mmCIF file with all atom_site columns, C-alpha atoms in Angstrom:
data_model
loop_
_atom_site.group_PDB
_atom_site.id
_atom_site.type_symbol
_atom_site.label_atom_id
_atom_site.label_alt_id
_atom_site.label_comp_id
_atom_site.label_asym_id
_atom_site.label_entity_id
_atom_site.label_seq_id
_atom_site.pdbx_PDB_ins_code
_atom_site.Cartn_x
_atom_site.Cartn_y
_atom_site.Cartn_z
_atom_site.occupancy
_atom_site.B_iso_or_equiv
_atom_site.pdbx_formal_charge
_atom_site.auth_seq_id
_atom_site.auth_comp_id
_atom_site.auth_asym_id
_atom_site.auth_atom_id
_atom_site.pdbx_PDB_model_num
ATOM 1   C CA . MET K 1 1   ? 22.153  -35.366 3.755   1.00 60.00 ? 1   MET K CA 1
ATOM 2   C CA . ARG K 1 2   ? 21.736  -33.293 6.928   1.00 57.00 ? 2   ARG K CA 1
ATOM 3   C CA . SER K 1 3   ? 21.642  -30.156 5.439   1.00 50.00 ? 3   SER K CA 1
ATOM 4   C CA . LEU K 1 4   ? 19.476  -30.659 2.099   1.00 46.00 ? 4   LEU K CA 1
ATOM 5   C CA . LEU K 1 5   ? 16.795  -31.924 4.545   1.00 44.00 ? 5   LEU K CA 1
ATOM 6   C CA . VAL K 1 6   ? 18.225  -28.929 7.279   1.00 40.00 ? 6   VAL K CA 1
ATOM 7   C CA . ILE K 1 7   ? 17.483  -26.641 3.659   1.00 47.00 ? 7   ILE K CA 1
ATOM 8   C CA . ALA K 1 8   ? 13.862  -28.264 3.049   1.00 46.00 ? 8   ALA K CA 1
ATOM 9   C CA . LEU K 1 9   ? 12.827  -27.025 5.597   1.00 43.00 ? 9   LEU K CA 1
ATOM 10  C CA . CYS K 1 10  ? 14.563  -23.411 5.636   1.00 43.00 ? 10  CYS K CA 1
ATOM 11  C CA . LEU K 1 11  ? 11.849  -23.167 2.064   1.00 46.00 ? 11  LEU K CA 1
ATOM 12  C CA . LEU K 1 12  ? 9.877   -24.777 3.920   1.00 48.00 ? 12  LEU K CA 1
ATOM 13  C CA . SER K 1 13  ? 9.086   -22.882 6.586   1.00 52.00 ? 13  SER K CA 1
ATOM 14  C CA . GLY K 1 14  ? 9.810   -19.095 4.609   1.00 58.00 ? 14  GLY K CA 1
ATOM 15  C CA . CYS K 1 15  ? 6.487   -20.174 2.383   1.00 81.00 ? 15  CYS K CA 1
ATOM 16  C CA . SER K 1 16  ? 4.897   -21.355 5.074   1.00 83.00 ? 16  SER K CA 1
ATOM 17  C CA . ARG K 1 17  ? 5.037   -18.115 6.361   1.00 87.00 ? 17  ARG K CA 1
ATOM 18  C CA . SER K 1 18  ? 4.434   -16.419 3.341   1.00 91.00 ? 18  SER K CA 1
ATOM 19  C CA . LEU K 1 19  ? 1.111   -18.310 3.283   1.00 92.00 ? 19  LEU K CA 1
ATOM 20  C CA . ARG K 1 20  ? 0.376   -17.164 6.985   1.00 94.00 ? 20  ARG K CA 1
ATOM 21  C CA . GLU K 1 21  ? 1.047   -13.048 6.104   1.00 95.00 ? 21  GLU K CA 1
ATOM 22  C CA . ASN K 1 22  ? -1.555  -13.969 2.824   1.00 94.00 ? 22  ASN K CA 1
ATOM 23  C CA . TYR K 1 23  ? -3.885  -15.523 5.009   1.00 94.00 ? 23  TYR K CA 1
ATOM 24  C CA . GLN K 1 24  ? -4.876  -12.979 7.515   1.00 95.00 ? 24  GLN K CA 1
ATOM 25  C CA . ARG K 1 25  ? -4.114  -9.816  4.847   1.00 96.00 ? 25  ARG K CA 1
ATOM 26  C CA . ASP K 1 26  ? -7.217  -11.540 3.671   1.00 95.00 ? 26  ASP K CA 1
ATOM 27  C CA . LYS K 1 27  ? -9.296  -12.361 6.252   1.00 95.00 ? 27  LYS K CA 1
ATOM 28  C CA . ALA K 1 28  ? -7.773  -8.403  7.669   1.00 95.00 ? 28  ALA K CA 1
ATOM 29  C CA . ALA K 1 29  ? -9.360  -7.334  4.449   1.00 96.00 ? 29  ALA K CA 1
ATOM 30  C CA . SER K 1 30  ? -13.080 -8.343  5.090   1.00 96.00 ? 30  SER K CA 1
ATOM 31  C CA . HIS K 1 31  ? -13.203 -7.944  9.470   1.00 97.00 ? 31  HIS K CA 1
ATOM 32  C CA . VAL K 1 32  ? -15.697 -6.337  10.833  1.00 97.00 ? 32  VAL K CA 1
ATOM 33  C CA . TYR K 1 33  ? -15.280 -4.255  13.982  1.00 97.00 ? 33  TYR K CA 1
ATOM 34  C CA . GLN K 1 34  ? -17.360 -4.255  16.024  1.00 93.00 ? 34  GLN K CA 1
ATOM 35  C CA . ARG K 1 35  ? -16.426 -0.485  17.131  1.00 93.00 ? 35  ARG K CA 1
ATOM 36  C CA . THR K 1 36  ? -18.413 2.405   15.914  1.00 95.00 ? 36  THR K CA 1
ATOM 37  C CA . LEU K 1 37  ? -16.926 4.511   12.847  1.00 96.00 ? 37  LEU K CA 1
ATOM 38  C CA . PRO K 1 38  ? -16.352 7.216   16.137  1.00 96.00 ? 38  PRO K CA 1
ATOM 39  C CA . ASP K 1 39  ? -15.017 5.892   18.535  1.00 96.00 ? 39  ASP K CA 1
ATOM 40  C CA . LEU K 1 40  ? -12.771 4.234   16.444  1.00 95.00 ? 40  LEU K CA 1
ATOM 41  C CA . TRP K 1 41  ? -11.345 6.309   13.597  1.00 97.00 ? 41  TRP K CA 1
ATOM 42  C CA . PRO K 1 42  ? -9.041  7.822   16.034  1.00 97.00 ? 42  PRO K CA 1
ATOM 43  C CA . GLU K 1 43  ? -6.764  4.956   15.632  1.00 97.00 ? 43  GLU K CA 1
ATOM 44  C CA . VAL K 1 44  ? -6.586  5.447   12.276  1.00 97.00 ? 44  VAL K CA 1
ATOM 45  C CA . LYS K 1 45  ? -5.611  8.280   12.300  1.00 97.00 ? 45  LYS K CA 1
ATOM 46  C CA . ALA K 1 46  ? -3.055  8.008   14.385  1.00 97.00 ? 46  ALA K CA 1
ATOM 47  C CA . HIS K 1 47  ? -1.654  5.281   12.573  1.00 97.00 ? 47  HIS K CA 1
ATOM 48  C CA . LEU K 1 48  ? -1.450  7.831   9.768   1.00 96.00 ? 48  LEU K CA 1
ATOM 49  C CA . GLN K 1 49  ? 0.099   10.365  12.209  1.00 96.00 ? 49  GLN K CA 1
ATOM 50  C CA . LYS K 1 50  ? 2.706   8.005   12.883  1.00 96.00 ? 50  LYS K CA 1
ATOM 51  C CA . GLU K 1 51  ? 3.876   6.827   9.726   1.00 93.00 ? 51  GLU K CA 1
ATOM 52  C CA . GLY K 1 52  ? 4.187   10.794  9.245   1.00 92.00 ? 52  GLY K CA 1
ATOM 53  C CA . TYR K 1 53  ? 1.483   11.573  6.719   1.00 94.00 ? 53  TYR K CA 1
ATOM 54  C CA . SER K 1 54  ? -1.024  13.960  6.014   1.00 96.00 ? 54  SER K CA 1
ATOM 55  C CA . TRP K 1 55  ? -3.779  14.672  5.344   1.00 97.00 ? 55  TRP K CA 1
ATOM 56  C CA . LYS K 1 56  ? -7.434  15.664  3.560   1.00 97.00 ? 56  LYS K CA 1
ATOM 57  C CA . GLU K 1 57  ? -10.627 14.368  5.425   1.00 96.00 ? 57  GLU K CA 1
ATOM 58  C CA . MET K 1 58  ? -14.240 14.619  3.979   1.00 94.00 ? 58  MET K CA 1
ATOM 59  C CA . GLN K 1 59  ? -15.680 17.272  6.794   1.00 93.00 ? 59  GLN K CA 1
ATOM 60  C CA . GLY K 1 60  ? -19.583 14.405  7.622   1.00 92.00 ? 60  GLY K CA 1
ATOM 61  C CA . ARG K 1 61  ? -18.117 11.400  6.304   1.00 96.00 ? 61  ARG K CA 1
ATOM 62  C CA . TYR K 1 62  ? -14.944 8.602   6.907   1.00 97.00 ? 62  TYR K CA 1
ATOM 63  C CA . VAL K 1 63  ? -13.360 9.236   4.302   1.00 98.00 ? 63  VAL K CA 1
ATOM 64  C CA . LEU K 1 64  ? -9.275  10.785  4.513   1.00 97.00 ? 64  LEU K CA 1
ATOM 65  C CA . GLU K 1 65  ? -6.977  11.426  1.976   1.00 97.00 ? 65  GLU K CA 1
ATOM 66  C CA . THR K 1 66  ? -3.281  11.589  2.370   1.00 97.00 ? 66  THR K CA 1
ATOM 67  C CA . GLU K 1 67  ? -1.384  13.656  1.146   1.00 96.00 ? 67  GLU K CA 1
ATOM 68  C CA . TRP K 1 68  ? 1.633   12.179  -1.872  1.00 92.00 ? 68  TRP K CA 1
ATOM 69  C CA . ARG K 1 69  ? 4.294   10.563  -0.275  1.00 91.00 ? 69  ARG K CA 1
ATOM 70  C CA . ASP K 1 70  ? 7.608   10.807  -2.513  1.00 86.00 ? 70  ASP K CA 1
ATOM 71  C CA . ALA K 1 71  ? 8.699   6.788   -2.009  1.00 77.00 ? 71  ALA K CA 1
ATOM 72  C CA . GLY K 1 72  ? 12.002  7.078   -4.178  1.00 71.00 ? 72  GLY K CA 1
ATOM 73  C CA . GLY K 1 73  ? 13.161  7.384   -7.712  1.00 63.00 ? 73  GLY K CA 1
ATOM 74  C CA . GLY K 1 74  ? 14.159  10.215  -8.918  1.00 58.00 ? 74  GLY K CA 1
ATOM 75  C CA . THR K 1 75  ? 17.961  11.097  -9.703  1.00 62.00 ? 75  THR K CA 1
ATOM 76  C CA . LEU K 1 76  ? 18.601  8.881   -12.561 1.00 61.00 ? 76  LEU K CA 1
ATOM 77  C CA . GLY K 1 77  ? 15.005  7.583   -12.753 1.00 69.00 ? 77  GLY K CA 1
ATOM 78  C CA . PRO K 1 78  ? 11.579  7.994   -12.585 1.00 76.00 ? 78  PRO K CA 1
ATOM 79  C CA . THR K 1 79  ? 10.287  8.619   -9.290  1.00 83.00 ? 79  THR K CA 1
ATOM 80  C CA . SER K 1 80  ? 7.648   7.110   -7.438  1.00 87.00 ? 80  SER K CA 1
ATOM 81  C CA . SER K 1 81  ? 4.778   8.893   -4.482  1.00 89.00 ? 81  SER K CA 1
ATOM 82  C CA . SER K 1 82  ? 1.958   6.662   -3.190  1.00 92.00 ? 82  SER K CA 1
ATOM 83  C CA . ARG K 1 83  ? -1.477  8.100   -0.673  1.00 95.00 ? 83  ARG K CA 1
ATOM 84  C CA . PHE K 1 84  ? -3.611  6.082   0.807   1.00 97.00 ? 84  PHE K CA 1
ATOM 85  C CA . LEU K 1 85  ? -7.673  6.967   0.588   1.00 97.00 ? 85  LEU K CA 1
ATOM 86  C CA . ILE K 1 86  ? -8.695  5.460   3.785   1.00 98.00 ? 86  ILE K CA 1
ATOM 87  C CA . GLU K 1 87  ? -12.907 4.964   3.693   1.00 98.00 ? 87  GLU K CA 1
ATOM 88  C CA . GLY K 1 88  ? -14.858 3.955   6.650   1.00 98.00 ? 88  GLY K CA 1
ATOM 89  C CA . HIS K 1 89  ? -17.988 2.363   7.337   1.00 97.00 ? 89  HIS K CA 1
ATOM 90  C CA . THR K 1 90  ? -21.061 1.750   8.916   1.00 96.00 ? 90  THR K CA 1
ATOM 91  C CA . LEU K 1 91  ? -23.110 -1.263  8.132   1.00 96.00 ? 91  LEU K CA 1
ATOM 92  C CA . PRO K 1 92  ? -26.819 -2.111  8.565   1.00 95.00 ? 92  PRO K CA 1
ATOM 93  C CA . ASN K 1 93  ? -27.154 -5.190  11.016  1.00 91.00 ? 93  ASN K CA 1
ATOM 94  C CA . GLY K 1 94  ? -24.320 -3.222  13.088  1.00 92.00 ? 94  GLY K CA 1
ATOM 95  C CA . GLY K 1 95  ? -20.509 -2.674  12.927  1.00 95.00 ? 95  GLY K CA 1
ATOM 96  C CA . SER K 1 96  ? -18.007 -1.202  11.196  1.00 97.00 ? 96  SER K CA 1
ATOM 97  C CA . ILE K 1 97  ? -15.060 -2.247  7.414   1.00 98.00 ? 97  ILE K CA 1
ATOM 98  C CA . LEU K 1 98  ? -12.245 0.204   6.111   1.00 98.00 ? 98  LEU K CA 1
ATOM 99  C CA . ARG K 1 99  ? -11.696 0.043   3.032   1.00 98.00 ? 99  ARG K CA 1
ATOM 100 C CA . VAL K 1 100 ? -7.934  0.346   2.054   1.00 98.00 ? 100 VAL K CA 1
ATOM 101 C CA . MET K 1 101 ? -7.008  2.189   -1.786  1.00 98.00 ? 101 MET K CA 1
ATOM 102 C CA . ARG K 1 102 ? -3.391  3.007   -2.025  1.00 97.00 ? 102 ARG K CA 1
ATOM 103 C CA . GLY K 1 103 ? -2.494  4.792   -4.849  1.00 95.00 ? 103 GLY K CA 1
ATOM 104 C CA . ASN K 1 104 ? 0.841   5.081   -7.187  1.00 93.00 ? 104 ASN K CA 1
ATOM 105 C CA . ARG K 1 105 ? 2.291   7.626   -9.419  1.00 90.00 ? 105 ARG K CA 1
ATOM 106 C CA . MET K 1 106 ? 5.585   7.474   -11.064 1.00 86.00 ? 106 MET K CA 1
ATOM 107 C CA . SER K 1 107 ? 6.673   10.580  -13.148 1.00 80.00 ? 107 SER K CA 1
ATOM 108 C CA . GLN K 1 108 ? 9.351   11.069  -15.241 1.00 74.00 ? 108 GLN K CA 1
ATOM 109 C CA . SER K 1 109 ? 11.479  13.402  -15.546 1.00 68.00 ? 109 SER K CA 1
ATOM 110 C CA . ILE K 1 110 ? 13.227  14.605  -19.442 1.00 63.00 ? 110 ILE K CA 1
ATOM 111 C CA . GLY K 1 111 ? 15.775  17.209  -20.101 1.00 56.00 ? 111 GLY K CA 1
ATOM 112 C CA . GLY K 1 112 ? 18.926  15.175  -18.651 1.00 49.00 ? 112 GLY K CA 1
ATOM 113 C CA . GLY K 1 113 ? 17.517  12.165  -17.499 1.00 45.00 ? 113 GLY K CA 1
ATOM 114 C CA . ASN K 1 114 ? 18.659  8.560   -19.453 1.00 46.00 ? 114 ASN K CA 1
ATOM 115 C CA . VAL K 1 115 ? 17.203  9.136   -22.293 1.00 43.00 ? 115 VAL K CA 1
ATOM 116 C CA . GLU K 1 116 ? 19.301  11.741  -23.192 1.00 41.00 ? 116 GLU K CA 1
ATOM 117 C CA . GLN K 1 117 ? 22.226  10.115  -21.602 1.00 42.00 ? 117 GLN K CA 1
ATOM 118 C CA . ARG K 1 118 ? 22.374  7.625   -24.279 1.00 39.00 ? 118 ARG K CA 1
ATOM 119 C CA . ILE K 1 119 ? 21.639  9.356   -26.839 1.00 40.00 ? 119 ILE K CA 1
ATOM 120 C CA . ALA K 1 120 ? 24.736  11.760  -25.731 1.00 41.00 ? 120 ALA K CA 1
ATOM 121 C CA . GLN K 1 121 ? 26.727  9.081   -25.105 1.00 45.00 ? 121 GLN K CA 1
ATOM 122 C CA . GLY K 1 122 ? 26.039  7.573   -29.320 1.00 47.00 ? 122 GLY K CA 1
ATOM 123 C CA . GLY K 1 123 ? 22.643  6.087   -27.907 1.00 51.00 ? 123 GLY K CA 1
ATOM 124 C CA . SER K 1 124 ? 20.413  3.945   -30.368 1.00 57.00 ? 124 SER K CA 1
ATOM 125 C CA . ALA K 1 125 ? 17.656  4.805   -33.215 1.00 62.00 ? 125 ALA K CA 1
ATOM 126 C CA . ARG K 1 126 ? 14.738  4.060   -30.291 1.00 63.00 ? 126 ARG K CA 1
ATOM 127 C CA . ALA K 1 127 ? 17.148  6.263   -27.353 1.00 56.00 ? 127 ALA K CA 1
ATOM 128 C CA . GLN K 1 128 ? 16.160  9.550   -29.675 1.00 60.00 ? 128 GLN K CA 1
ATOM 129 C CA . GLU K 1 129 ? 13.145  7.821   -30.232 1.00 65.00 ? 129 GLU K CA 1
ATOM 130 C CA . GLU K 1 130 ? 11.671  7.661   -27.194 1.00 60.00 ? 130 GLU K CA 1
ATOM 131 C CA . GLN K 1 131 ? 13.554  11.269  -26.342 1.00 60.00 ? 131 GLN K CA 1
ATOM 132 C CA . ALA K 1 132 ? 11.382  12.735  -29.546 1.00 62.00 ? 132 ALA K CA 1
ATOM 133 C CA . VAL K 1 133 ? 8.196   11.319  -27.356 1.00 62.00 ? 133 VAL K CA 1
ATOM 134 C CA . ALA K 1 134 ? 9.000   12.135  -24.610 1.00 58.00 ? 134 ALA K CA 1
ATOM 135 C CA . ARG K 1 135 ? 9.122   15.841  -25.434 1.00 58.00 ? 135 ARG K CA 1
ATOM 136 C CA . ALA K 1 136 ? 6.651   15.942  -27.824 1.00 59.00 ? 136 ALA K CA 1
ATOM 137 C CA . ASN K 1 137 ? 4.429   14.379  -24.527 1.00 56.00 ? 137 ASN K CA 1
ATOM 138 C CA . ALA K 1 138 ? 5.774   16.687  -21.914 1.00 52.00 ? 138 ALA K CA 1
ATOM 139 C CA . ASN K 1 139 ? 3.786   19.457  -19.978 1.00 52.00 ? 139 ASN K CA 1
ATOM 140 C CA . THR K 1 140 ? 6.130   22.528  -19.511 1.00 50.00 ? 140 THR K CA 1
ATOM 141 C CA . THR K 1 141 ? 7.815   21.405  -16.379 1.00 55.00 ? 141 THR K CA 1
ATOM 142 C CA . GLY K 1 142 ? 9.838   18.403  -18.072 1.00 59.00 ? 142 GLY K CA 1
ATOM 143 C CA . VAL K 1 143 ? 8.224   16.400  -16.718 1.00 60.00 ? 143 VAL K CA 1
ATOM 144 C CA . LEU K 1 144 ? 6.410   12.711  -18.556 1.00 63.00 ? 144 LEU K CA 1
ATOM 145 C CA . PRO K 1 145 ? 2.966   12.336  -17.748 1.00 59.00 ? 145 PRO K CA 1
ATOM 146 C CA . THR K 1 146 ? 2.358   10.899  -14.574 1.00 73.00 ? 146 THR K CA 1
ATOM 147 C CA . GLN K 1 147 ? 1.363   7.295   -15.011 1.00 84.00 ? 147 GLN K CA 1
ATOM 148 C CA . GLN K 1 148 ? -1.000  6.443   -11.535 1.00 88.00 ? 148 GLN K CA 1
ATOM 149 C CA . ASN K 1 149 ? -2.963  3.684   -10.196 1.00 92.00 ? 149 ASN K CA 1
ATOM 150 C CA . TYR K 1 150 ? -5.286  2.669   -7.420  1.00 94.00 ? 150 TYR K CA 1
ATOM 151 C CA . ALA K 1 151 ? -5.487  -0.963  -5.663  1.00 96.00 ? 151 ALA K CA 1
ATOM 152 C CA . ARG K 1 152 ? -6.983  -2.257  -2.342  1.00 97.00 ? 152 ARG K CA 1
ATOM 153 C CA . ASP K 1 153 ? -4.609  -1.943  0.595   1.00 97.00 ? 153 ASP K CA 1
ATOM 154 C CA . LEU K 1 154 ? -4.427  -5.396  2.578   1.00 97.00 ? 154 LEU K CA 1
ATOM 155 C CA . GLU K 1 155 ? -1.485  -4.733  3.915   1.00 96.00 ? 155 GLU K CA 1
ATOM 156 C CA . LEU K 1 156 ? -3.017  -1.398  5.575   1.00 97.00 ? 156 LEU K CA 1
ATOM 157 C CA . GLU K 1 157 ? -6.210  -2.568  6.499   1.00 97.00 ? 157 GLU K CA 1
ATOM 158 C CA . LEU K 1 158 ? -3.490  -5.459  8.599   1.00 97.00 ? 158 LEU K CA 1
ATOM 159 C CA . GLU K 1 159 ? -2.007  -3.018  9.878   1.00 97.00 ? 159 GLU K CA 1
ATOM 160 C CA . LEU K 1 160 ? -4.755  -1.395  10.930  1.00 97.00 ? 160 LEU K CA 1
ATOM 161 C CA . LEU K 1 161 ? -6.859  -4.183  12.415  1.00 97.00 ? 161 LEU K CA 1
ATOM 162 C CA . ARG K 1 162 ? -3.319  -4.681  14.696  1.00 97.00 ? 162 ARG K CA 1
ATOM 163 C CA . ARG K 1 163 ? -4.029  -1.450  16.125  1.00 97.00 ? 163 ARG K CA 1
ATOM 164 C CA . ILE K 1 164 ? -6.991  -1.149  17.040  1.00 96.00 ? 164 ILE K CA 1
ATOM 165 C CA . GLU K 1 165 ? -7.677  -4.641  17.299  1.00 96.00 ? 165 GLU K CA 1
ATOM 166 C CA . PRO K 1 166 ? -5.240  -6.394  18.433  1.00 97.00 ? 166 PRO K CA 1
ATOM 167 C CA . ASP K 1 167 ? -6.996  -9.094  20.057  1.00 97.00 ? 167 ASP K CA 1
ATOM 168 C CA . ALA K 1 168 ? -8.686  -10.090 15.908  1.00 96.00 ? 168 ALA K CA 1
ATOM 169 C CA . ALA K 1 169 ? -5.877  -9.313  14.773  1.00 96.00 ? 169 ALA K CA 1
ATOM 170 C CA . GLY K 1 170 ? -4.788  -12.852 17.313  1.00 97.00 ? 170 GLY K CA 1
ATOM 171 C CA . ARG K 1 171 ? -6.709  -14.800 16.230  1.00 96.00 ? 171 ARG K CA 1
ATOM 172 C CA . LEU K 1 172 ? -6.190  -13.930 12.473  1.00 95.00 ? 172 LEU K CA 1
ATOM 173 C CA . GLU K 1 173 ? -2.598  -15.081 13.145  1.00 95.00 ? 173 GLU K CA 1
ATOM 174 C CA . ALA K 1 174 ? -3.003  -18.291 15.376  1.00 96.00 ? 174 ALA K CA 1
ATOM 175 C CA . GLN K 1 175 ? -5.538  -19.196 12.509  1.00 95.00 ? 175 GLN K CA 1
ATOM 176 C CA . ALA K 1 176 ? -3.016  -18.815 9.797   1.00 95.00 ? 176 ALA K CA 1
ATOM 177 C CA . VAL K 1 177 ? -0.264  -21.448 12.174  1.00 94.00 ? 177 VAL K CA 1
ATOM 178 C CA . LEU K 1 178 ? -3.348  -23.830 12.366  1.00 93.00 ? 178 LEU K CA 1
ATOM 179 C CA . GLU K 1 179 ? -4.303  -23.234 9.024   1.00 91.00 ? 179 GLU K CA 1
ATOM 180 C CA . TYR K 1 180 ? -0.267  -23.215 7.833   1.00 91.00 ? 180 TYR K CA 1
ATOM 181 C CA . PRO K 1 181 ? 1.666   -24.911 9.675   1.00 88.00 ? 181 PRO K CA 1
#
């Protein structure tokens, strides 16, 4: 009985931790920095540089886009990579906000990948059909068309808040603990 109680507490604490993290990300999404963009923008770039990103910046505006960075895959399946678009805005009533969008893309090489391996091993009609579609849709590099999607990245927004205004991030963490003990 005691071990069941310990297991239940561990599961609940893991659930609470997840809820606290979600709470912090959600609150960071609407955080207004009390610093000006010229003051906090170098911190944004320093964080990206620390994480190994390079970027292009829009002149005269607080907008930057990182280069694509490989996230893995390739040998036996699709390759994936990601990039960030970060925009800083000054609010009319004062303060600044940062918005981060994360782009993810996946591409699949053909000509030796999984589809052809399945056909070489006797493969199925479905595998043969996949290969035919892949070849028909491939560009001249032998790579299937890229799938891309973009979504807001609240995790990076929270990381930036922790770096730029650690006191505000600490208050969010304390509120999360109170909300989800």
